[in-house]
Tab-separated table of C-alpha atoms in Angstrom:
chain	number	residue	atom	x	y	z
A	28	MET	CA	61.131	-68.811	26.254
A	29	ILE	CA	58.141	-71.111	25.821
A	30	SER	CA	57.278	-73.517	28.661
A	31	ASN	CA	58.491	-77.012	27.599
A	32	PRO	CA	55.440	-79.784	28.133
A	33	TYR	CA	58.164	-82.128	27.161
A	34	SER	CA	59.843	-81.755	30.518
A	35	GLY	CA	59.204	-83.937	33.404
A	36	ASN	CA	58.081	-87.637	33.506
A	37	LEU	CA	55.990	-87.861	30.143
A	38	GLU	CA	55.632	-91.404	30.170
A	39	GLN	CA	54.335	-91.477	33.778
A	40	GLN	CA	51.783	-88.604	32.751
A	41	VAL	CA	50.602	-90.614	29.803
A	42	LEU	CA	50.163	-93.885	31.805
A	43	CYS	CA	48.152	-92.152	34.554
A	44	ALA	CA	46.118	-90.002	32.436
A	45	ASP	CA	42.585	-90.607	31.807
A	46	PRO	CA	40.968	-89.953	28.263
A	47	ILE	CA	40.328	-86.422	28.984
A	48	GLU	CA	43.960	-85.675	30.258
A	49	LEU	CA	45.276	-87.690	27.379
A	50	VAL	CA	43.982	-85.317	24.831
A	51	GLY	CA	45.011	-82.330	26.969
A	52	ILE	CA	48.522	-83.564	26.751
A	53	MET	CA	48.289	-84.325	23.222
A	54	PHE	CA	47.125	-80.576	23.053
A	55	ASP	CA	49.753	-79.128	24.863
A	56	HIS	CA	52.594	-81.066	22.963
A	57	LEU	CA	51.026	-80.286	19.679
A	58	VAL	CA	50.999	-76.424	20.272
A	59	ALA	CA	54.297	-76.631	21.639
A	60	SER	CA	55.717	-78.345	18.637
A	61	ILE	CA	54.251	-75.944	16.323
A	62	MET	CA	55.919	-73.000	18.454
A	63	GLU	CA	59.294	-74.773	18.311
A	64	ALA	CA	58.942	-75.071	14.600
A	65	ARG	CA	58.340	-71.316	14.248
A	66	GLN	CA	61.473	-70.836	16.418
A	67	HIS	CA	63.424	-73.094	14.250
A	68	LEU	CA	62.190	-71.263	11.222
A	69	LEU	CA	63.365	-67.936	12.521
A	70	SER	CA	66.618	-69.271	13.385
A	71	GLY	CA	66.885	-71.234	10.067
A	72	ASP	CA	67.050	-74.694	11.474
A	73	ARG	CA	65.711	-76.313	8.763
A	74	THR	CA	66.169	-79.945	10.332
A	75	ALA	CA	64.914	-78.958	13.690
A	76	ARG	CA	62.220	-77.108	12.057
A	77	GLY	CA	61.084	-80.292	10.073
A	78	ARG	CA	61.214	-82.575	13.166
A	79	SER	CA	59.119	-80.255	14.920
A	80	ILE	CA	56.381	-80.264	12.199
A	81	ALA	CA	56.554	-83.758	11.574
A	82	LYS	CA	55.590	-84.231	15.561
A	83	ALA	CA	53.058	-81.771	15.290
A	84	LEU	CA	51.567	-83.516	11.900
A	85	GLY	CA	51.625	-86.936	13.883
A	86	LEU	CA	49.535	-85.515	16.831
A	87	VAL	CA	47.178	-84.042	14.578
A	88	GLY	CA	46.829	-87.197	12.883
A	89	GLU	CA	46.421	-89.084	16.253
A	90	LEU	CA	43.599	-86.603	17.248
A	91	SER	CA	41.787	-86.737	13.913
A	92	ARG	CA	41.935	-90.650	14.271
A	93	SER	CA	40.391	-90.797	17.947
A	94	LEU	CA	37.539	-89.046	16.600
A	95	ASP	CA	34.320	-91.364	16.443
A	96	LEU	CA	31.972	-89.695	13.709
A	97	GLU	CA	29.212	-91.810	14.772
A	98	LYS	CA	28.962	-91.008	18.418
A	99	GLY	CA	30.396	-87.470	18.065
A	100	GLY	CA	28.228	-86.139	15.332
A	101	GLU	CA	28.482	-82.799	14.033
A	102	ILE	CA	31.336	-81.882	16.669
A	103	ALA	CA	33.369	-84.604	15.714
A	104	ARG	CA	32.931	-83.865	11.974
A	105	THR	CA	33.854	-80.179	12.750
A	106	LEU	CA	37.044	-81.412	14.530
A	107	ARG	CA	38.069	-83.419	11.713
A	108	LEU	CA	37.761	-80.548	9.541
A	109	LEU	CA	39.796	-78.198	11.832
A	110	TYR	CA	42.277	-80.924	12.337
A	111	GLY	CA	42.560	-81.008	8.355
A	112	PHE	CA	42.963	-77.123	8.276
A	113	VAL	CA	45.792	-77.401	10.718
A	114	ALA	CA	47.531	-80.095	9.165
A	115	ASN	CA	47.396	-78.180	5.632
A	116	ARG	CA	48.696	-75.222	7.303
A	117	LEU	CA	51.717	-76.953	8.821
A	118	ALA	CA	52.385	-78.783	5.522
A	119	GLU	CA	52.354	-74.944	3.805
A	120	ALA	CA	54.715	-73.632	6.640
A	121	GLN	CA	56.948	-76.577	5.732
A	122	GLY	CA	56.901	-76.616	2.159
A	123	ASN	CA	57.108	-72.825	1.684
A	124	GLN	CA	59.263	-71.947	5.009
A	125	LEU	CA	56.440	-69.677	5.813
A	126	GLU	CA	56.064	-68.487	9.454
A	127	GLN	CA	52.310	-67.105	9.088
A	128	PRO	CA	50.800	-70.864	8.582
A	129	LEU	CA	52.737	-71.673	11.969
A	130	ILE	CA	50.957	-68.748	13.692
A	131	GLU	CA	47.349	-69.663	12.111
A	132	ALA	CA	47.932	-73.309	13.178
A	133	ALA	CA	48.743	-72.256	16.638
A	134	GLU	CA	45.849	-69.821	17.075
A	135	THR	CA	43.455	-71.920	15.624
A	136	LEU	CA	44.269	-74.939	18.355
A	137	ARG	CA	44.812	-72.481	21.452
A	138	PRO	CA	40.830	-72.424	22.232
A	139	LEU	CA	40.571	-76.027	21.984
A	140	GLN	CA	43.538	-76.264	24.013
A	141	ASP	CA	42.342	-74.079	26.614
A	142	ALA	CA	38.878	-75.559	26.762
A	143	TRP	CA	40.524	-79.233	27.554
A	144	LYS	CA	42.548	-77.549	30.307
A	145	GLU	CA	39.261	-75.740	31.726
A	146	LEU	CA	37.535	-79.268	31.391
A	147	ALA	CA	40.595	-81.355	33.284
A	148	VAL	CA	40.434	-78.498	36.012
A	149	SER	CA	36.772	-78.535	36.406
A	150	ARG	CA	36.708	-82.255	36.542
A	151	SER	CA	39.860	-82.129	39.249
A	152	SER	CA	37.796	-79.895	41.428
A	153	GLU	CA	34.430	-82.029	41.529
A	154	ALA	CA	34.068	-83.812	44.737
A	155	PRO	CA	34.566	-87.784	44.257
A	156	LEU	CA	31.319	-89.926	44.670
A	157	PRO	CA	31.021	-91.671	47.741
A	158	LEU	CA	31.629	-95.452	47.430
A	159	SER	CA	28.806	-97.390	48.457
């Protein structure tokens, strides 16, 4: 069974999150939605699969729209392409009821999800600056 990032008080997490934590939350929910879509595909639950893929597409869209192409330069442009690839894989999975595009989408996103988690951990372990 997949750990459910939706459990707990999501609203409180989002309201208290800084931008780094918020992106991490989005990645957690995105990958979880893709894995849920895969489970629903395998169980034959078309409605639930469609809901999970729609949720994942919404999150990919939010991540893509949050990119600042001017300030982010090449990294932002590369991320936009990657998010486009993931969105295409999700659409392929939904349109053709295929598992492989869901696997590819999740595998593409996991390194980014892990990197955001590492960033959040490294930031939380840093000593706060003294107030002057």
